[in-house]
mmCIF file of C-alpha atoms in Angstrom:
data_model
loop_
_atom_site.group_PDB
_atom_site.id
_atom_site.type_symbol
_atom_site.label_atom_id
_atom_site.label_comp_id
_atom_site.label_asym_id
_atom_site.label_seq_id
_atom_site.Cartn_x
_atom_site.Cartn_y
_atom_site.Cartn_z
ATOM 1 C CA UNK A 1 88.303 32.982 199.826
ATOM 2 C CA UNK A 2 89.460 36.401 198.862
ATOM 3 C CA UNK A 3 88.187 39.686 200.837
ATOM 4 C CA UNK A 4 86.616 40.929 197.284
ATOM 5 C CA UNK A 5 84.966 38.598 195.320
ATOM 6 C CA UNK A 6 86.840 38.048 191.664
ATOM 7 C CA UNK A 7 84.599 37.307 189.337
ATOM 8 C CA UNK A 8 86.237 36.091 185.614
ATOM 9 C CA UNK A 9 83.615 35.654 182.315
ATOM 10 C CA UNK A 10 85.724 33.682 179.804
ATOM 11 C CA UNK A 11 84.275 34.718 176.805
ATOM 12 C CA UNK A 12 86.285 33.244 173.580
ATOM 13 C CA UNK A 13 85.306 35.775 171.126
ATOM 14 C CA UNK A 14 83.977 39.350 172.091
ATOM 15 C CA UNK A 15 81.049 39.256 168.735
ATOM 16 C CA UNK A 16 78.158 41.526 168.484
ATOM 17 C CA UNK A 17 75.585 38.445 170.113
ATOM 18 C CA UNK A 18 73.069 38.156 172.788
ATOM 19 C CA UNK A 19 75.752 36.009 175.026
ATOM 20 C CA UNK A 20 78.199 38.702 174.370
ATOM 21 C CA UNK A 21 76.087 41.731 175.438
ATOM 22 C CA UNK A 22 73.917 40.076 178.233
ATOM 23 C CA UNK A 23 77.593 39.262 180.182
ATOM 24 C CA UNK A 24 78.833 42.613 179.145
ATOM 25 C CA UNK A 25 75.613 43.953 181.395
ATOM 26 C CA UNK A 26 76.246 41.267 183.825
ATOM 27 C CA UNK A 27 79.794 42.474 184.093
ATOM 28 C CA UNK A 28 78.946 45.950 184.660
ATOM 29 C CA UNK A 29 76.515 45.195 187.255
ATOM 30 C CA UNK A 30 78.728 42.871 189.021
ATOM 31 C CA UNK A 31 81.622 45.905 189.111
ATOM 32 C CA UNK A 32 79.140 48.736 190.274
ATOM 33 C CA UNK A 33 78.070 46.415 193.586
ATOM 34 C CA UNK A 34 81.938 46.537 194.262
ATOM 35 C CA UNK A 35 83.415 43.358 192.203
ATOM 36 C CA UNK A 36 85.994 42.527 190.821
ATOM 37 C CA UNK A 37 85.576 41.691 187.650
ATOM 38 C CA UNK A 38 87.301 40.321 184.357
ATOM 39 C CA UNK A 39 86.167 39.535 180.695
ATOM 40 C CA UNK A 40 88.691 36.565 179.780
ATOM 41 C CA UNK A 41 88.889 36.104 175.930
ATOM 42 C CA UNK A 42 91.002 35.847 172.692
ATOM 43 C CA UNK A 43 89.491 39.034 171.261
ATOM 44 C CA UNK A 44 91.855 41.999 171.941
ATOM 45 C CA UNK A 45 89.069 44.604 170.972
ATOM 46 C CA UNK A 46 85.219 44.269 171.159
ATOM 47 C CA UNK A 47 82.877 44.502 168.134
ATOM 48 C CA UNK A 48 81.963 47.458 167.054
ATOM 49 C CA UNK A 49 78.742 47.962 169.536
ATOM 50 C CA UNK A 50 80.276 46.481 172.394
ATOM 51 C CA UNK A 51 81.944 48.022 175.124
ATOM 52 C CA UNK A 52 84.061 47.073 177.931
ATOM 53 C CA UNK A 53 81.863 48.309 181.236
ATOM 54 C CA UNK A 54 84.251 51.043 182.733
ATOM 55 C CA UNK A 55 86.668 49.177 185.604
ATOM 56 C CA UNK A 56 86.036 45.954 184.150
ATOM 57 C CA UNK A 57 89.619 44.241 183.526
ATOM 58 C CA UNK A 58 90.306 42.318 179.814
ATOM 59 C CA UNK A 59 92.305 39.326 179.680
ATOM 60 C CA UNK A 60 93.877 38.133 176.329
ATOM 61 C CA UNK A 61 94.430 34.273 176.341
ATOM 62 C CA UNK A 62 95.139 32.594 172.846
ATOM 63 C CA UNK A 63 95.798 35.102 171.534
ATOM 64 C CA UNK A 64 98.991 33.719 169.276
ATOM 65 C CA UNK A 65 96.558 31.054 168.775
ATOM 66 C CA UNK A 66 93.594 28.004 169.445
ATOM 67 C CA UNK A 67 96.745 25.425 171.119
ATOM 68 C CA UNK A 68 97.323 28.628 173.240
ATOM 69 C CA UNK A 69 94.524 29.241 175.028
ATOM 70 C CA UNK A 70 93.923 26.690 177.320
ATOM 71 C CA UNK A 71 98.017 26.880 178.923
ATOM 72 C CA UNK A 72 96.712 30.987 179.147
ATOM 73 C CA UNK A 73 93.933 30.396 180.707
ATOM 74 C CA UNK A 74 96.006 28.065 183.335
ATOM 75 C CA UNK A 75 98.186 30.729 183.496
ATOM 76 C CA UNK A 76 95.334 33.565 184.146
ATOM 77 C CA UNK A 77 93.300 31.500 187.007
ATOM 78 C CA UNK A 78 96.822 31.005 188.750
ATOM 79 C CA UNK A 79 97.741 34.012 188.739
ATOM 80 C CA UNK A 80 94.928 35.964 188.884
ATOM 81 C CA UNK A 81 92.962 33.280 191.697
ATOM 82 C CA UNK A 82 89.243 34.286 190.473
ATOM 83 C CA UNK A 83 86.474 33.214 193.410
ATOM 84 C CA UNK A 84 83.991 32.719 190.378
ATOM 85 C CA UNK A 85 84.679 31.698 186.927
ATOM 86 C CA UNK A 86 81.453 32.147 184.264
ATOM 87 C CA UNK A 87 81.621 30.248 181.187
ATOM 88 C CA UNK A 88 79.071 29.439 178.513
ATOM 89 C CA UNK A 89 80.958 27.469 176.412
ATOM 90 C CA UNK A 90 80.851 24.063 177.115
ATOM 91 C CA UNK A 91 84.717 23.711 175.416
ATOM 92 C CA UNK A 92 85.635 26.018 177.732
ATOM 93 C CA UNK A 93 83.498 25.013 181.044
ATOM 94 C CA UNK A 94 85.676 22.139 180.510
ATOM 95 C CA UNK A 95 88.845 23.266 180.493
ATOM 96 C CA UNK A 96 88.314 24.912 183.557
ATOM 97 C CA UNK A 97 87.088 21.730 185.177
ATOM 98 C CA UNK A 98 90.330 20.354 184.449
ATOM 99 C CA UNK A 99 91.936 23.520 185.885
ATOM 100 C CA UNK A 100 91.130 23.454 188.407
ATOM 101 C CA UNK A 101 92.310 20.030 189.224
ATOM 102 C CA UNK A 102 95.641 21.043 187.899
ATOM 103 C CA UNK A 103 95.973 24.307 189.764
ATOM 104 C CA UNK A 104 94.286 22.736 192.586
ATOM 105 C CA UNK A 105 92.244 25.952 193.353
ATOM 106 C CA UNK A 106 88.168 25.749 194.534
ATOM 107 C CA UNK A 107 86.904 28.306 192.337
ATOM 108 C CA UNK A 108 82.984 28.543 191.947
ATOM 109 C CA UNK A 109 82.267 27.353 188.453
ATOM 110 C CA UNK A 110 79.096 28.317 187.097
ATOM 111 C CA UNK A 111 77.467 27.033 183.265
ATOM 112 C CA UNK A 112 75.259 28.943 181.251
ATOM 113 C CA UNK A 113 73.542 27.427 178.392
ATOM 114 C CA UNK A 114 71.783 29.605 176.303
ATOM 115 C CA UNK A 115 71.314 27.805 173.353
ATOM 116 C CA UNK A 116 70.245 24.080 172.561
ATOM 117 C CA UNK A 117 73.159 22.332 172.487
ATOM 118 C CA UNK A 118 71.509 19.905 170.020
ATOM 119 C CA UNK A 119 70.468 22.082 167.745
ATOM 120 C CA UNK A 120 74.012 23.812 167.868
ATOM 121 C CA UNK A 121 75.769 20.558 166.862
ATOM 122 C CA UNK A 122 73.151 19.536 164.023
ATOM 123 C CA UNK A 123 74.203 22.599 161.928
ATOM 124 C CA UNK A 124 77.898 22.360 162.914
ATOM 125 C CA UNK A 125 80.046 21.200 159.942
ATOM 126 C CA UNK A 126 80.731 17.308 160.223
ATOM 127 C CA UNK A 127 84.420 17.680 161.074
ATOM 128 C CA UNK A 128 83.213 18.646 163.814
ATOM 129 C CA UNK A 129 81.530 15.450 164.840
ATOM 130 C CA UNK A 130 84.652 13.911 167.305
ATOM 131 C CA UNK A 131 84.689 17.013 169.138
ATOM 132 C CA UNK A 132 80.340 17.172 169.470
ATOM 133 C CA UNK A 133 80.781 14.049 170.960
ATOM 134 C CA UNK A 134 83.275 14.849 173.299
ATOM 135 C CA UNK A 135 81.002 17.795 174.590
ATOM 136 C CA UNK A 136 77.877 16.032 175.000
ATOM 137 C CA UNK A 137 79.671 13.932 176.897
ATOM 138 C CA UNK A 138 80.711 16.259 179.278
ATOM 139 C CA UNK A 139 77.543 17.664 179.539
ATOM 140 C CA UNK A 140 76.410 14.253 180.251
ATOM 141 C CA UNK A 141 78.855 13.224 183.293
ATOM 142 C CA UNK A 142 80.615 16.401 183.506
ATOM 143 C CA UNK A 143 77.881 18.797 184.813
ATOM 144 C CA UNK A 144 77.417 16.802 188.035
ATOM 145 C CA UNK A 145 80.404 17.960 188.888
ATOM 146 C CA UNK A 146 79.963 22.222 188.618
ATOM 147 C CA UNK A 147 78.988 24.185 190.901
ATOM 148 C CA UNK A 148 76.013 25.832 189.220
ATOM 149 C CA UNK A 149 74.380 25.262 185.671
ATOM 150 C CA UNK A 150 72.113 28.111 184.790
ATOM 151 C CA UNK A 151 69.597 27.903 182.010
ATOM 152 C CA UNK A 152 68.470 30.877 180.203
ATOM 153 C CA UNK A 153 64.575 29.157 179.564
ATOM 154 C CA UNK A 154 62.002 25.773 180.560
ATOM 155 C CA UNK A 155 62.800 24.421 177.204
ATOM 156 C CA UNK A 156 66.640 24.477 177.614
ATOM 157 C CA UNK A 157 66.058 22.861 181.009
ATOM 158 C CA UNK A 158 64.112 19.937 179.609
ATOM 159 C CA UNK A 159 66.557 19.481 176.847
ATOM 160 C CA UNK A 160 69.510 18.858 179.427
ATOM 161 C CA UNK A 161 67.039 16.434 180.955
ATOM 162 C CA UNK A 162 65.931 14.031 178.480
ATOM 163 C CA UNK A 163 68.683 14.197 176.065
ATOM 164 C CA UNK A 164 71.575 14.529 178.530
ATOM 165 C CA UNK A 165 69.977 12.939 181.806
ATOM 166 C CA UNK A 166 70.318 16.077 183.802
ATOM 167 C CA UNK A 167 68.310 16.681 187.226
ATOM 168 C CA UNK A 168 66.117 19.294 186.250
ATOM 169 C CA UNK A 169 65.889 20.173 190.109
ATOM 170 C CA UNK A 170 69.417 21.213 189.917
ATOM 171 C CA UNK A 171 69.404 23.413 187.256
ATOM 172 C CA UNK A 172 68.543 27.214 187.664
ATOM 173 C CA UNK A 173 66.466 29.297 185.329
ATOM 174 C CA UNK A 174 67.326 32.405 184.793
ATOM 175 C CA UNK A 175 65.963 34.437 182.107
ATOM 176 C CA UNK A 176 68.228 36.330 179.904
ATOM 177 C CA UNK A 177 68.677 40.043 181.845
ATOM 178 C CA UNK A 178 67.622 42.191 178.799
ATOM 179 C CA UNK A 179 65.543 45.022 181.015
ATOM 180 C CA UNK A 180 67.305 47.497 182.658
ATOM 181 C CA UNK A 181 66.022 50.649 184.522
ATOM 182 C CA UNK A 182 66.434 52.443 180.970
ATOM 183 C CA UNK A 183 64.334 50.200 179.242
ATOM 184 C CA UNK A 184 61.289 53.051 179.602
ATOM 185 C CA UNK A 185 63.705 55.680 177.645
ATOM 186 C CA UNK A 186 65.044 53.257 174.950
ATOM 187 C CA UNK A 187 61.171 51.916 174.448
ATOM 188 C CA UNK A 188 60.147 55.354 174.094
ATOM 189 C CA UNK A 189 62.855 56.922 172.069
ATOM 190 C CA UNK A 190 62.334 57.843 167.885
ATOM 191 C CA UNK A 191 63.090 55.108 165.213
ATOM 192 C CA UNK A 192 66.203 55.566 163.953
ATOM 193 C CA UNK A 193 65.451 53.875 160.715
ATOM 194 C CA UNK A 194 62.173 54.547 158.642
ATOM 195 C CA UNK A 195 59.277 52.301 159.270
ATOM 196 C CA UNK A 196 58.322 49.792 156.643
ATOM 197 C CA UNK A 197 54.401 50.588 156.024
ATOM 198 C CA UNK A 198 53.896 53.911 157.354
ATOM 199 C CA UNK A 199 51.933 52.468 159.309
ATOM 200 C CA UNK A 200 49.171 51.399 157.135
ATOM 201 C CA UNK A 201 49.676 47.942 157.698
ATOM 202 C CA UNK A 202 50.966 45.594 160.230
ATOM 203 C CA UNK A 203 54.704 44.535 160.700
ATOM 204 C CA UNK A 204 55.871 40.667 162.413
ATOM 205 C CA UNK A 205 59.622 41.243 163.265
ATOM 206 C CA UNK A 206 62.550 39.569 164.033
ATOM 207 C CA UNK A 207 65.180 40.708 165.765
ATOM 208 C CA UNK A 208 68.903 38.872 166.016
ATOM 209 C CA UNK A 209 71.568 37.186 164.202
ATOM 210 C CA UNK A 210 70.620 35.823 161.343
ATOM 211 C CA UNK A 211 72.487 32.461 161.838
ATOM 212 C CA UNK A 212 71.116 28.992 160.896
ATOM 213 C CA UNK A 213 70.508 27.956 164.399
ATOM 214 C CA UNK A 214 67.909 31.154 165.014
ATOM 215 C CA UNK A 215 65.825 29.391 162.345
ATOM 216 C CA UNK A 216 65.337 32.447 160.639
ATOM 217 C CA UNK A 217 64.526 30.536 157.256
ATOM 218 C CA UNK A 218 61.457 28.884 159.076
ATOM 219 C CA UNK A 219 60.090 32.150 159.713
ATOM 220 C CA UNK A 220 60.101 33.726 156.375
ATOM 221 C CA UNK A 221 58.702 30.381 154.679
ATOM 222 C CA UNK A 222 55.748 30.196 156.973
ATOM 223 C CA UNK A 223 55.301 34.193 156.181
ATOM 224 C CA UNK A 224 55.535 33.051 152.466
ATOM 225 C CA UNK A 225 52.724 30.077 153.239
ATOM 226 C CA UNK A 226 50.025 33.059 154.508
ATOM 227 C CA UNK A 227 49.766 33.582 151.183
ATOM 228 C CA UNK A 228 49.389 37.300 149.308
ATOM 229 C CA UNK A 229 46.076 38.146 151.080
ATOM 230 C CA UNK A 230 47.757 38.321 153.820
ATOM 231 C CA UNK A 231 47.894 41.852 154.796
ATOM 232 C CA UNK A 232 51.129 42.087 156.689
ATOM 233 C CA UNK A 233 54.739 43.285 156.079
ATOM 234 C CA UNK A 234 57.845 41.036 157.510
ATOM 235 C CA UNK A 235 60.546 42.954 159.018
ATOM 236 C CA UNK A 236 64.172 40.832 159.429
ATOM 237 C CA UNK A 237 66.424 43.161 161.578
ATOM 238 C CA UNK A 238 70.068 41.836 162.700
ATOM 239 C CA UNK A 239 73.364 40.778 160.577
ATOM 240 C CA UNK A 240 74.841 37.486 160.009
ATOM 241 C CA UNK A 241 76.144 34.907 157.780
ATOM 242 C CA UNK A 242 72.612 34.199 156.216
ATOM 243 C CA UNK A 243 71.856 37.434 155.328
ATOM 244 C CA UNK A 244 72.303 37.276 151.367
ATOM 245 C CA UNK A 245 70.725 33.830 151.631
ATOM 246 C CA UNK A 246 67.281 34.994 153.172
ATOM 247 C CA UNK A 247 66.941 37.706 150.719
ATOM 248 C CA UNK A 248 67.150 35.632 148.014
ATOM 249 C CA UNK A 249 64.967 33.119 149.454
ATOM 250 C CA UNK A 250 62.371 35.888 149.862
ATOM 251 C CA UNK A 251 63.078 36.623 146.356
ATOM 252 C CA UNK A 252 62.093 32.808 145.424
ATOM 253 C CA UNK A 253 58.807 32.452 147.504
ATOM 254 C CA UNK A 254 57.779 36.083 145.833
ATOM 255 C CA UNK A 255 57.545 38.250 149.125
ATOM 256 C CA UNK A 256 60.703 40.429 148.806
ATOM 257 C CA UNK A 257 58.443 43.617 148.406
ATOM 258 C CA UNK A 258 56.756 42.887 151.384
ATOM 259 C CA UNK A 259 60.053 41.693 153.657
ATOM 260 C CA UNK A 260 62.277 44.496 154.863
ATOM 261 C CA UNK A 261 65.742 43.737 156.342
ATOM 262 C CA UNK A 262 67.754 46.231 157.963
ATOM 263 C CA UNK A 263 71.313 45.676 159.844
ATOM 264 C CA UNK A 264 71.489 45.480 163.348
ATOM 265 C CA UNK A 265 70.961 48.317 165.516
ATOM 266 C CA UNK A 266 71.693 48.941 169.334
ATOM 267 C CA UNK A 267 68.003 49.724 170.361
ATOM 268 C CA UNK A 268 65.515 48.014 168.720
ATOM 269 C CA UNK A 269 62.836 48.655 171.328
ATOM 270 C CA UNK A 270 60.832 51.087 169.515
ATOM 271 C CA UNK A 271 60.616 48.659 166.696
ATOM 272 C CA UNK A 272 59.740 45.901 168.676
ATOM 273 C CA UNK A 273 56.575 47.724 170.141
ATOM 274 C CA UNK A 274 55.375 48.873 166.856
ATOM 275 C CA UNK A 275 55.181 45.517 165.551
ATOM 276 C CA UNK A 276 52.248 43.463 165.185
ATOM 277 C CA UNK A 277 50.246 40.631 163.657
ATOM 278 C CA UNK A 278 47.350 41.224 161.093
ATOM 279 C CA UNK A 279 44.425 38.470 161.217
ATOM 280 C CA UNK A 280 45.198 35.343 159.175
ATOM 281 C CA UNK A 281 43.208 34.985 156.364
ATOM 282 C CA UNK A 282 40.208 33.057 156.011
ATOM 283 C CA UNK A 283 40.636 29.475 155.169
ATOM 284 C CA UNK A 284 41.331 28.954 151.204
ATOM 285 C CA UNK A 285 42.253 32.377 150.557
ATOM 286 C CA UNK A 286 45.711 32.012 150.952
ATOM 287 C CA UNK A 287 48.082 31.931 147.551
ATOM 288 C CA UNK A 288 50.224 29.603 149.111
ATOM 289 C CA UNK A 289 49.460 26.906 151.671
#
């Protein structure tokens, strides 16, 4: 093994996402204890709202295209000989199984799974159906055979188990790393957007992309089914492919004035702690159960 650790987080596209930022952090951290340390993805600049931690490396592979990313990334972990390769794409975690075969190197591969991987593949489009397959099956038979699979919560952990046979033993929970030793000065810095009630009423709030698989839909219909007495605003913060369609679901189930959406912004702590529930309302007051 090297004298200094080389650590290499292949992330295929640098987007504005919990994944993203939490191994952005990650990467930081892992550079400031004296790493070495390299963000590995087809994305030549970040998102606006990412950036690089200072003396982290970037590694373009694909970038001409999908067919060229996996003879890249060959052509990265030769040349570059990472210790530890992080990947939280299961596409990818396999590619680098077969790596390392080919290349015949004993990196440390470690797994995160942050989302359900079930979940993932029921909204996925069905041409993608072959290739779902092909991943549950690694996860199945292939997982055995890494070196680490982290889990970012229990319920993740019990997924892998019954639907993929996993020993729950030998998977590690670790909980997203969203505090940091700022969080007291982002939790008690000013809104930077105004709030929706004045305060005069209570607020539930979401905060993240608004993709299918965050089930943001669910939350504003069960918000519709309280019904009009109850006394409560809905804020939707974050940006994503259902934005336009929430609104206008809002609009159908007649609670736009009271849900408030606003894009995504980089601290949402103060918003978070202002939020709270109001007290259902009694039973057979609601407009709409």
């Amino acid at each position: 093994m090297a004298a200094t650790p080389r650590i290499a987080i292949v992330l295929p596209r640098l987007e504005l996402d919990g994944v993203t930022k939490v191994h952005m952090a990650l990467a930081g951290h892992f550079q400031s204890i004296g790493l070495a340390v390299d963000i590995v993805t087809r994305t030549r600049q970040p998102a606006v709202g990412l950036s690089l931690p200072q003396g982290v490396g970037l590694v373009l592979v694909g970038e001409k295209g999908r067919m060229r990313f996996f003879p890249d990334l060959l052509a990265y972990l030769w040349r570059a000989r990472p210790t530890h390769v992080m990947s939280t794409n299961d596409d990818v975690s396999l590619m680098l199984m077969v790596a390392r075969v080919l290349t015949r190197q004993r990196y440390f591969v470690l797994v995160g799974v942050h989302t359900s991987i079930l979940g993932s593949h029921a909204i996925h489009s069905p041409n993608r159906r072959i290739t779902n397959r092909v991943t549950e099956s690694f996860v199945r038979h292939g997982y055995r055979h890494v070196d680490a699979v982290v889990a970012v919560s229990q319920g993740l952990i019990s997924e892998l188990a019954t639907a993929f046979r996993c020993n729950p033993s030998d998977v590690h929970l670790i909980h997203n790393p969203v505090i940091g030793t700022d969080f007291p000065v982002r939790r008690d810095a000013p809104l930077t957007i105004k709030w929706p009630t004045g305060n005069s009423r209570p607020v539930v709030g979401f905060f993240g992309r608004l993709e299918a698989q965050k089930g943001v839909e669910l939350l504003v219909r069960a918000f519709a089914a309280l019904g009009a007495d109850y006394e409560a605003d809905l804020l939707v913060v974050g940006d994503g492919s259902k934005r336009d369609a929430l609104g206008a679901l809002a609009d159908d189930l007649g609670i736009r004035q009271r849900t408030h959406f606003e894009p995504f912004i980089d601290n949402p702590f103060p918003l978070m702690r202002r939020c709270r529930a109001a007290s259902a309302p009694r039973a057979g007051r609601a407009g709409r159960g």
